[in-house]
């Protein structure tokens, strides 16, 4: 699904049921990085898997400030607000590990 977040179209995949788990890919990755884990982890968690700004199917921004860790983290927070998720576990690697 695509969600507008502060004038940026963000692509996010959602799988499973249970307490939400935000999965964040690394630099040059995308949501498909997590595909091998969805069938197992989706059995006990609602997986929220966005493409971070400039990656995968998420829109690129001409505003270079959008690519800072702080701005990307803010976009993720707005995405979670849009999805009405107030609490979440987070798992990320590489750049995705810096965003929480």
PDB file of N, CA and C in Angstrom:
ATOM      1  N   UNK A   1       0.853  -1.169   0.000  1.00  0.00           N
ATOM      2  CA  UNK A   1       0.000   0.000   0.000  1.00  0.00           C
ATOM      3  C   UNK A   1       0.894   1.225   0.000  1.00  0.00           C
ATOM      4  N   UNK A   2       0.391   2.325  -0.531  1.00  0.00           N
ATOM      5  CA  UNK A   2       1.117   3.594  -0.521  1.00  0.00           C
ATOM      6  C   UNK A   2       0.384   4.578   0.372  1.00  0.00           C
ATOM      7  N   UNK A   3       1.159   5.311   1.183  1.00  0.00           N
ATOM      8  CA  UNK A   3       0.606   6.264   2.142  1.00  0.00           C
ATOM      9  C   UNK A   3       1.305   7.600   1.940  1.00  0.00           C
ATOM     10  N   UNK A   4       0.537   8.692   1.906  1.00  0.00           N
ATOM     11  CA  UNK A   4       1.142  10.025   1.828  1.00  0.00           C
ATOM     12  C   UNK A   4       1.603  10.442   3.222  1.00  0.00           C
ATOM     13  N   UNK A   5       2.883  10.743   3.333  1.00  0.00           N
ATOM     14  CA  UNK A   5       3.494  11.156   4.597  1.00  0.00           C
ATOM     15  C   UNK A   5       4.215  12.474   4.345  1.00  0.00           C
ATOM     16  N   UNK A   6       3.631  13.568   4.828  1.00  0.00           N
ATOM     17  CA  UNK A   6       4.268  14.879   4.687  1.00  0.00           C
ATOM     18  C   UNK A   6       4.712  15.110   3.236  1.00  0.00           C
ATOM     19  N   UNK A   7       3.784  14.980   2.296  1.00  0.00           N
ATOM     20  CA  UNK A   7       4.008  15.196   0.864  1.00  0.00           C
ATOM     21  C   UNK A   7       4.969  14.190   0.231  1.00  0.00           C
ATOM     22  N   UNK A   8       5.141  13.036   0.825  1.00  0.00           N
ATOM     23  CA  UNK A   8       5.999  11.991   0.284  1.00  0.00           C
ATOM     24  C   UNK A   8       5.188  10.702   0.222  1.00  0.00           C
ATOM     25  N   UNK A   9       5.150  10.065  -0.935  1.00  0.00           N
ATOM     26  CA  UNK A   9       4.443   8.795  -1.079  1.00  0.00           C
ATOM     27  C   UNK A   9       5.338   7.668  -0.577  1.00  0.00           C
ATOM     28  N   UNK A  10       4.919   7.044   0.536  1.00  0.00           N
ATOM     29  CA  UNK A  10       5.694   5.977   1.172  1.00  0.00           C
ATOM     30  C   UNK A  10       5.014   4.641   0.898  1.00  0.00           C
ATOM     31  N   UNK A  11       5.803   3.690   0.412  1.00  0.00           N
ATOM     32  CA  UNK A  11       5.287   2.337   0.187  1.00  0.00           C
ATOM     33  C   UNK A  11       5.519   1.521   1.452  1.00  0.00           C
ATOM     34  N   UNK A  12       4.493   0.786   1.879  1.00  0.00           N
ATOM     35  CA  UNK A  12       4.593  -0.050   3.080  1.00  0.00           C
ATOM     36  C   UNK A  12       3.857  -1.364   2.839  1.00  0.00           C
ATOM     37  N   UNK A  13       4.481  -2.454   3.240  1.00  0.00           N
ATOM     38  CA  UNK A  13       3.865  -3.773   3.189  1.00  0.00           C
ATOM     39  C   UNK A  13       3.426  -4.140   4.605  1.00  0.00           C
ATOM     40  N   UNK A  14       2.255  -4.764   4.735  1.00  0.00           N
ATOM     41  CA  UNK A  14       1.751  -5.174   6.046  1.00  0.00           C
ATOM     42  C   UNK A  14       1.332  -6.637   5.961  1.00  0.00           C
ATOM     43  N   UNK A  15       1.856  -7.438   6.888  1.00  0.00           N
ATOM     44  CA  UNK A  15       1.571  -8.867   6.930  1.00  0.00           C
ATOM     45  C   UNK A  15       1.252  -9.281   8.358  1.00  0.00           C
ATOM     46  N   UNK A  16       0.460 -10.318   8.500  1.00  0.00           N
ATOM     47  CA  UNK A  16       0.280 -10.985   9.776  1.00  0.00           C
ATOM     48  C   UNK A  16      -0.643 -10.299  10.759  1.00  0.00           C
ATOM     49  N   UNK A  17      -0.655 -10.870  11.972  1.00  0.00           N
ATOM     50  CA  UNK A  17      -1.502 -10.396  13.064  1.00  0.00           C
ATOM     51  C   UNK A  17      -0.690 -10.418  14.342  1.00  0.00           C
ATOM     52  N   UNK A  18      -1.128  -9.646  15.302  1.00  0.00           N
ATOM     53  CA  UNK A  18      -0.467  -9.611  16.591  1.00  0.00           C
ATOM     54  C   UNK A  18       0.131  -8.246  16.868  1.00  0.00           C
ATOM     55  N   UNK A  19       1.000  -8.201  17.881  1.00  0.00           N
ATOM     56  CA  UNK A  19       1.639  -6.942  18.242  1.00  0.00           C
ATOM     57  C   UNK A  19       2.514  -6.487  17.074  1.00  0.00           C
ATOM     58  N   UNK A  20       2.441  -5.194  16.704  1.00  0.00           N
ATOM     59  CA  UNK A  20       3.155  -4.735  15.517  1.00  0.00           C
ATOM     60  C   UNK A  20       4.680  -4.744  15.683  1.00  0.00           C
ATOM     61  N   UNK A  21       5.343  -5.125  14.586  1.00  0.00           N
ATOM     62  CA  UNK A  21       6.796  -5.151  14.504  1.00  0.00           C
ATOM     63  C   UNK A  21       7.193  -4.380  13.259  1.00  0.00           C
ATOM     64  N   UNK A  22       7.913  -3.275  13.443  1.00  0.00           N
ATOM     65  CA  UNK A  22       8.398  -2.448  12.346  1.00  0.00           C
ATOM     66  C   UNK A  22       9.739  -3.007  11.890  1.00  0.00           C
ATOM     67  N   UNK A  23       9.827  -3.381  10.618  1.00  0.00           N
ATOM     68  CA  UNK A  23      11.049  -3.955  10.057  1.00  0.00           C
ATOM     69  C   UNK A  23      11.675  -2.935   9.109  1.00  0.00           C
ATOM     70  N   UNK A  24      12.910  -2.537   9.396  1.00  0.00           N
ATOM     71  CA  UNK A  24      13.588  -1.485   8.638  1.00  0.00           C
ATOM     72  C   UNK A  24      14.799  -2.044   7.905  1.00  0.00           C
ATOM     73  N   UNK A  25      14.799  -1.883   6.600  1.00  0.00           N
ATOM     74  CA  UNK A  25      15.889  -2.379   5.757  1.00  0.00           C
ATOM     75  C   UNK A  25      17.111  -1.469   5.841  1.00  0.00           C
ATOM     76  N   UNK A  26      18.216  -1.960   5.321  1.00  0.00           N
ATOM     77  CA  UNK A  26      19.453  -1.192   5.275  1.00  0.00           C
ATOM     78  C   UNK A  26      19.567  -0.359   4.008  1.00  0.00           C
ATOM     79  N   UNK A  27      20.661   0.390   3.915  1.00  0.00           N
ATOM     80  CA  UNK A  27      20.943   1.247   2.767  1.00  0.00           C
ATOM     81  C   UNK A  27      20.953   0.421   1.488  1.00  0.00           C
ATOM     82  N   UNK A  28      20.283   0.901   0.479  1.00  0.00           N
ATOM     83  CA  UNK A  28      20.060   0.301  -0.841  1.00  0.00           C
ATOM     84  C   UNK A  28      19.105  -0.884  -0.810  1.00  0.00           C
ATOM     85  N   UNK A  29      18.535  -1.218   0.343  1.00  0.00           N
ATOM     86  CA  UNK A  29      17.567  -2.301   0.434  1.00  0.00           C
ATOM     87  C   UNK A  29      16.156  -1.808   0.195  1.00  0.00           C
ATOM     88  N   UNK A  30      15.205  -2.673   0.446  1.00  0.00           N
ATOM     89  CA  UNK A  30      13.785  -2.320   0.390  1.00  0.00           C
ATOM     90  C   UNK A  30      12.998  -3.355   1.181  1.00  0.00           C
ATOM     91  N   UNK A  31      11.690  -3.226   1.173  1.00  0.00           N
ATOM     92  CA  UNK A  31      10.835  -4.112   1.973  1.00  0.00           C
ATOM     93  C   UNK A  31      11.021  -5.582   1.620  1.00  0.00           C
ATOM     94  N   UNK A  32      11.394  -5.869   0.385  1.00  0.00           N
ATOM     95  CA  UNK A  32      11.527  -7.269  -0.027  1.00  0.00           C
ATOM     96  C   UNK A  32      12.637  -8.002   0.738  1.00  0.00           C
ATOM     97  N   UNK A  33      13.533  -7.259   1.372  1.00  0.00           N
ATOM     98  CA  UNK A  33      14.582  -7.864   2.199  1.00  0.00           C
ATOM     99  C   UNK A  33      13.977  -8.794   3.243  1.00  0.00           C
ATOM    100  N   UNK A  34      12.805  -8.430   3.740  1.00  0.00           N
ATOM    101  CA  UNK A  34      12.182  -9.150   4.849  1.00  0.00           C
ATOM    102  C   UNK A  34      11.251 -10.269   4.388  1.00  0.00           C
ATOM    103  N   UNK A  35      11.018 -10.426   3.085  1.00  0.00           N
ATOM    104  CA  UNK A  35      10.085 -11.428   2.570  1.00  0.00           C
ATOM    105  C   UNK A  35      10.321 -12.839   3.123  1.00  0.00           C
ATOM    106  N   UNK A  36      11.571 -13.316   3.224  1.00  0.00           N
ATOM    107  CA  UNK A  36      11.772 -14.677   3.728  1.00  0.00           C
ATOM    108  C   UNK A  36      11.274 -14.903   5.161  1.00  0.00           C
ATOM    109  N   UNK A  37      11.089 -13.823   5.915  1.00  0.00           N
ATOM    110  CA  UNK A  37      10.692 -13.942   7.312  1.00  0.00           C
ATOM    111  C   UNK A  37       9.191 -13.766   7.533  1.00  0.00           C
ATOM    112  N   UNK A  38       8.485 -13.269   6.520  1.00  0.00           N
ATOM    113  CA  UNK A  38       7.071 -12.904   6.700  1.00  0.00           C
ATOM    114  C   UNK A  38       6.185 -14.080   7.076  1.00  0.00           C
ATOM    115  N   UNK A  39       6.388 -15.237   6.472  1.00  0.00           N
ATOM    116  CA  UNK A  39       5.498 -16.362   6.766  1.00  0.00           C
ATOM    117  C   UNK A  39       5.660 -16.845   8.200  1.00  0.00           C
ATOM    118  N   UNK A  40       6.853 -16.767   8.744  1.00  0.00           N
ATOM    119  CA  UNK A  40       7.086 -17.209  10.124  1.00  0.00           C
ATOM    120  C   UNK A  40       6.716 -16.115  11.115  1.00  0.00           C
ATOM    121  N   UNK A  41       7.307 -14.937  10.956  1.00  0.00           N
ATOM    122  CA  UNK A  41       7.087 -13.858  11.924  1.00  0.00           C
ATOM    123  C   UNK A  41       5.668 -13.322  11.872  1.00  0.00           C
ATOM    124  N   UNK A  42       5.033 -13.371  10.689  1.00  0.00           N
ATOM    125  CA  UNK A  42       3.659 -12.895  10.555  1.00  0.00           C
ATOM    126  C   UNK A  42       2.656 -13.747  11.308  1.00  0.00           C
ATOM    127  N   UNK A  43       3.083 -14.927  11.764  1.00  0.00           N
ATOM    128  CA  UNK A  43       2.205 -15.787  12.548  1.00  0.00           C
ATOM    129  C   UNK A  43       1.990 -15.284  13.960  1.00  0.00           C
ATOM    130  N   UNK A  44       2.862 -14.395  14.440  1.00  0.00           N
ATOM    131  CA  UNK A  44       2.719 -13.879  15.804  1.00  0.00           C
ATOM    132  C   UNK A  44       2.852 -12.368  15.901  1.00  0.00           C
ATOM    133  N   UNK A  45       3.167 -11.703  14.787  1.00  0.00           N
ATOM    134  CA  UNK A  45       3.315 -10.246  14.795  1.00  0.00           C
ATOM    135  C   UNK A  45       2.676  -9.648  13.554  1.00  0.00           C
ATOM    136  N   UNK A  46       2.167  -8.442  13.710  1.00  0.00           N
ATOM    137  CA  UNK A  46       1.722  -7.673  12.547  1.00  0.00           C
ATOM    138  C   UNK A  46       2.961  -6.956  12.026  1.00  0.00           C
ATOM    139  N   UNK A  47       3.452  -7.348  10.866  1.00  0.00           N
ATOM    140  CA  UNK A  47       4.688  -6.821  10.315  1.00  0.00           C
ATOM    141  C   UNK A  47       4.413  -5.565   9.502  1.00  0.00           C
ATOM    142  N   UNK A  48       5.062  -4.474   9.863  1.00  0.00           N
ATOM    143  CA  UNK A  48       4.966  -3.200   9.160  1.00  0.00           C
ATOM    144  C   UNK A  48       6.316  -3.007   8.479  1.00  0.00           C
ATOM    145  N   UNK A  49       6.333  -3.046   7.134  1.00  0.00           N
ATOM    146  CA  UNK A  49       7.600  -3.065   6.404  1.00  0.00           C
ATOM    147  C   UNK A  49       7.605  -1.952   5.345  1.00  0.00           C
ATOM    148  N   UNK A  50       8.125  -0.775   5.702  1.00  0.00           N
ATOM    149  CA  UNK A  50       8.166   0.326   4.737  1.00  0.00           C
ATOM    150  C   UNK A  50       9.428   0.293   3.877  1.00  0.00           C
ATOM    151  N   UNK A  51       9.329   0.905   2.713  1.00  0.00           N
ATOM    152  CA  UNK A  51      10.514   1.274   1.945  1.00  0.00           C
ATOM    153  C   UNK A  51      10.885   2.674   2.428  1.00  0.00           C
ATOM    154  N   UNK A  52      12.081   2.813   2.980  1.00  0.00           N
ATOM    155  CA  UNK A  52      12.539   4.102   3.511  1.00  0.00           C
ATOM    156  C   UNK A  52      12.734   5.073   2.345  1.00  0.00           C
ATOM    157  N   UNK A  53      12.583   6.357   2.590  1.00  0.00           N
ATOM    158  CA  UNK A  53      12.663   7.397   1.563  1.00  0.00           C
ATOM    159  C   UNK A  53      13.820   7.146   0.592  1.00  0.00           C
ATOM    160  N   UNK A  54      13.466   7.198  -0.717  1.00  0.00           N
ATOM    161  CA  UNK A  54      14.465   7.004  -1.755  1.00  0.00           C
ATOM    162  C   UNK A  54      14.801   5.563  -2.060  1.00  0.00           C
ATOM    163  N   UNK A  55      14.117   4.634  -1.431  1.00  0.00           N
ATOM    164  CA  UNK A  55      14.382   3.208  -1.628  1.00  0.00           C
ATOM    165  C   UNK A  55      13.121   2.506  -2.126  1.00  0.00           C
ATOM    166  N   UNK A  56      13.322   1.415  -2.854  1.00  0.00           N
ATOM    167  CA  UNK A  56      12.201   0.591  -3.289  1.00  0.00           C
ATOM    168  C   UNK A  56      11.137   1.387  -4.021  1.00  0.00           C
ATOM    169  N   UNK A  57       9.892   1.225  -3.587  1.00  0.00           N
ATOM    170  CA  UNK A  57       8.758   1.870  -4.241  1.00  0.00           C
ATOM    171  C   UNK A  57       8.373   3.194  -3.594  1.00  0.00           C
ATOM    172  N   UNK A  58       9.109   3.606  -2.557  1.00  0.00           N
ATOM    173  CA  UNK A  58       8.832   4.904  -1.938  1.00  0.00           C
ATOM    174  C   UNK A  58       9.411   6.009  -2.810  1.00  0.00           C
ATOM    175  N   UNK A  59       8.672   7.067  -2.888  1.00  0.00           N
ATOM    176  CA  UNK A  59       9.047   8.213  -3.705  1.00  0.00           C
ATOM    177  C   UNK A  59      10.405   8.789  -3.273  1.00  0.00           C
ATOM    178  N   UNK A  60      11.158   9.265  -4.239  1.00  0.00           N
ATOM    179  CA  UNK A  60      12.391   9.997  -3.940  1.00  0.00           C
ATOM    180  C   UNK A  60      12.011  11.451  -3.692  1.00  0.00           C
ATOM    181  N   UNK A  61      12.818  12.143  -2.919  1.00  0.00           N
ATOM    182  CA  UNK A  61      12.582  13.554  -2.634  1.00  0.00           C
ATOM    183  C   UNK A  61      13.729  14.379  -3.197  1.00  0.00           C
ATOM    184  N   UNK A  62      13.406  15.547  -3.737  1.00  0.00           N
ATOM    185  CA  UNK A  62      14.449  16.458  -4.195  1.00  0.00           C
ATOM    186  C   UNK A  62      15.052  17.228  -3.028  1.00  0.00           C
ATOM    187  N   UNK A  63      14.366  17.218  -1.883  1.00  0.00           N
ATOM    188  CA  UNK A  63      14.850  17.881  -0.677  1.00  0.00           C
ATOM    189  C   UNK A  63      15.846  16.959   0.018  1.00  0.00           C
ATOM    190  N   UNK A  64      17.128  17.278  -0.070  1.00  0.00           N
ATOM    191  CA  UNK A  64      18.167  16.420   0.501  1.00  0.00           C
ATOM    192  C   UNK A  64      18.029  16.251   2.008  1.00  0.00           C
ATOM    193  N   UNK A  65      17.372  17.185   2.663  1.00  0.00           N
ATOM    194  CA  UNK A  65      17.158  17.095   4.120  1.00  0.00           C
ATOM    195  C   UNK A  65      16.284  15.890   4.476  1.00  0.00           C
ATOM    196  N   UNK A  66      15.440  15.449   3.542  1.00  0.00           N
ATOM    197  CA  UNK A  66      14.565  14.295   3.790  1.00  0.00           C
ATOM    198  C   UNK A  66      15.351  13.006   3.990  1.00  0.00           C
ATOM    199  N   UNK A  67      16.635  12.997   3.597  1.00  0.00           N
ATOM    200  CA  UNK A  67      17.445  11.785   3.672  1.00  0.00           C
ATOM    201  C   UNK A  67      18.270  11.690   4.951  1.00  0.00           C
ATOM    202  N   UNK A  68      18.144  12.656   5.847  1.00  0.00           N
ATOM    203  CA  UNK A  68      18.856  12.554   7.117  1.00  0.00           C
ATOM    204  C   UNK A  68      18.178  11.498   7.980  1.00  0.00           C
ATOM    205  N   UNK A  69      18.932  10.941   8.894  1.00  0.00           N
ATOM    206  CA  UNK A  69      18.374   9.930   9.805  1.00  0.00           C
ATOM    207  C   UNK A  69      17.200  10.517  10.583  1.00  0.00           C
ATOM    208  N   UNK A  70      17.339  11.751  11.050  1.00  0.00           N
ATOM    209  CA  UNK A  70      16.278  12.385  11.844  1.00  0.00           C
ATOM    210  C   UNK A  70      14.998  12.561  11.023  1.00  0.00           C
ATOM    211  N   UNK A  71      15.142  13.003   9.776  1.00  0.00           N
ATOM    212  CA  UNK A  71      13.971  13.210   8.937  1.00  0.00           C
ATOM    213  C   UNK A  71      13.316  11.878   8.568  1.00  0.00           C
ATOM    214  N   UNK A  72      14.124  10.879   8.224  1.00  0.00           N
ATOM    215  CA  UNK A  72      13.576   9.563   7.889  1.00  0.00           C
ATOM    216  C   UNK A  72      12.845   8.958   9.086  1.00  0.00           C
ATOM    217  N   UNK A  73      13.404   9.138  10.286  1.00  0.00           N
ATOM    218  CA  UNK A  73      12.742   8.650  11.498  1.00  0.00           C
ATOM    219  C   UNK A  73      11.422   9.393  11.715  1.00  0.00           C
ATOM    220  N   UNK A  74      11.410  10.689  11.453  1.00  0.00           N
ATOM    221  CA  UNK A  74      10.173  11.464  11.568  1.00  0.00           C
ATOM    222  C   UNK A  74       9.115  10.977  10.592  1.00  0.00           C
ATOM    223  N   UNK A  75       9.536  10.641   9.360  1.00  0.00           N
ATOM    224  CA  UNK A  75       8.599  10.102   8.373  1.00  0.00           C
ATOM    225  C   UNK A  75       8.008   8.779   8.854  1.00  0.00           C
ATOM    226  N   UNK A  76       8.840   7.941   9.465  1.00  0.00           N
ATOM    227  CA  UNK A  76       8.342   6.663   9.989  1.00  0.00           C
ATOM    228  C   UNK A  76       7.326   6.892  11.101  1.00  0.00           C
ATOM    229  N   UNK A  77       7.592   7.880  11.955  1.00  0.00           N
ATOM    230  CA  UNK A  77       6.651   8.201  13.022  1.00  0.00           C
ATOM    231  C   UNK A  77       5.310   8.653  12.441  1.00  0.00           C
ATOM    232  N   UNK A  78       5.351   9.500  11.405  1.00  0.00           N
ATOM    233  CA  UNK A  78       4.111   9.950  10.765  1.00  0.00           C
ATOM    234  C   UNK A  78       3.387   8.790  10.087  1.00  0.00           C
ATOM    235  N   UNK A  79       4.142   7.877   9.493  1.00  0.00           N
ATOM    236  CA  UNK A  79       3.539   6.690   8.890  1.00  0.00           C
ATOM    237  C   UNK A  79       2.794   5.875   9.938  1.00  0.00           C
ATOM    238  N   UNK A  80       3.420   5.665  11.086  1.00  0.00           N
ATOM    239  CA  UNK A  80       2.786   4.891  12.164  1.00  0.00           C
ATOM    240  C   UNK A  80       1.547   5.606  12.691  1.00  0.00           C
ATOM    241  N   UNK A  81       1.603   6.932  12.796  1.00  0.00           N
ATOM    242  CA  UNK A  81       0.417   7.686  13.201  1.00  0.00           C
ATOM    243  C   UNK A  81      -0.712   7.480  12.193  1.00  0.00           C
ATOM    244  N   UNK A  82      -0.392   7.540  10.905  1.00  0.00           N
ATOM    245  CA  UNK A  82      -1.396   7.329   9.861  1.00  0.00           C
ATOM    246  C   UNK A  82      -2.019   5.939   9.982  1.00  0.00           C
ATOM    247  N   UNK A  83      -1.204   4.942  10.317  1.00  0.00           N
ATOM    248  CA  UNK A  83      -1.686   3.572  10.462  1.00  0.00           C
ATOM    249  C   UNK A  83      -2.334   3.318  11.825  1.00  0.00           C
ATOM    250  N   UNK A  84      -2.396   4.379  12.664  1.00  0.00           N
ATOM    251  CA  UNK A  84      -2.984   4.329  14.001  1.00  0.00           C
ATOM    252  C   UNK A  84      -2.298   3.284  14.882  1.00  0.00           C
ATOM    253  N   UNK A  85      -0.973   3.271  14.822  1.00  0.00           N
ATOM    254  CA  UNK A  85      -0.170   2.375  15.651  1.00  0.00           C
ATOM    255  C   UNK A  85       0.550   3.216  16.693  1.00  0.00           C
ATOM    256  N   UNK A  86       0.237   2.957  17.973  1.00  0.00           N
ATOM    257  CA  UNK A  86       0.794   3.748  19.076  1.00  0.00           C
ATOM    258  C   UNK A  86       2.007   3.108  19.726  1.00  0.00           C
ATOM    259  N   UNK A  87       2.091   1.794  19.681  1.00  0.00           N
ATOM    260  CA  UNK A  87       3.230   1.068  20.252  1.00  0.00           C
ATOM    261  C   UNK A  87       3.692   0.044  19.241  1.00  0.00           C
ATOM    262  N   UNK A  88       5.015  -0.164  19.202  1.00  0.00           N
ATOM    263  CA  UNK A  88       5.550  -1.069  18.198  1.00  0.00           C
ATOM    264  C   UNK A  88       6.933  -1.541  18.617  1.00  0.00           C
ATOM    265  N   UNK A  89       7.261  -2.753  18.264  1.00  0.00           N
ATOM    266  CA  UNK A  89       8.639  -3.224  18.379  1.00  0.00           C
ATOM    267  C   UNK A  89       9.338  -2.872  17.079  1.00  0.00           C
ATOM    268  N   UNK A  90      10.661  -2.703  17.143  1.00  0.00           N
ATOM    269  CA  UNK A  90      11.426  -2.293  15.960  1.00  0.00           C
ATOM    270  C   UNK A  90      12.608  -3.230  15.770  1.00  0.00           C
ATOM    271  N   UNK A  91      12.819  -3.634  14.511  1.00  0.00           N
ATOM    272  CA  UNK A  91      13.986  -4.422  14.144  1.00  0.00           C
ATOM    273  C   UNK A  91      14.531  -3.840  12.850  1.00  0.00           C
ATOM    274  N   UNK A  92      15.798  -3.467  12.867  1.00  0.00           N
ATOM    275  CA  UNK A  92      16.412  -2.924  11.671  1.00  0.00           C
ATOM    276  C   UNK A  92      17.854  -3.344  11.587  1.00  0.00           C
ATOM    277  N   UNK A  93      18.410  -3.275  10.399  1.00  0.00           N
ATOM    278  CA  UNK A  93      19.832  -3.571  10.210  1.00  0.00           C
ATOM    279  C   UNK A  93      20.455  -2.446   9.385  1.00  0.00           C
ATOM    280  N   UNK A  94      21.740  -2.258   9.523  1.00  0.00           N
ATOM    281  CA  UNK A  94      22.486  -1.239   8.802  1.00  0.00           C
ATOM    282  C   UNK A  94      21.799   0.122   9.013  1.00  0.00           C
ATOM    283  N   UNK A  95      21.499   0.857   7.947  1.00  0.00           N
ATOM    284  CA  UNK A  95      20.842   2.154   8.086  1.00  0.00           C
ATOM    285  C   UNK A  95      19.529   2.026   8.858  1.00  0.00           C
ATOM    286  N   UNK A  96      18.793   0.962   8.637  1.00  0.00           N
ATOM    287  CA  UNK A  96      17.523   0.747   9.336  1.00  0.00           C
ATOM    288  C   UNK A  96      17.688   0.627  10.830  1.00  0.00           C
ATOM    289  N   UNK A  97      18.862   0.204  11.281  1.00  0.00           N
ATOM    290  CA  UNK A  97      19.153   0.132  12.710  1.00  0.00           C
ATOM    291  C   UNK A  97      19.403   1.489  13.328  1.00  0.00           C
ATOM    292  N   UNK A  98      19.723   2.489  12.503  1.00  0.00           N
ATOM    293  CA  UNK A  98      19.952   3.844  12.995  1.00  0.00           C
ATOM    294  C   UNK A  98      18.670   4.642  13.148  1.00  0.00           C
ATOM    295  N   UNK A  99      17.572   4.143  12.614  1.00  0.00           N
ATOM    296  CA  UNK A  99      16.334   4.929  12.553  1.00  0.00           C
ATOM    297  C   UNK A  99      15.441   4.755  13.767  1.00  0.00           C
ATOM    298  N   UNK A 100      15.837   3.994  14.748  1.00  0.00           N
ATOM    299  CA  UNK A 100      14.943   3.831  15.900  1.00  0.00           C
ATOM    300  C   UNK A 100      15.514   4.474  17.144  1.00  0.00           C
TER     301      UNK A 100
END
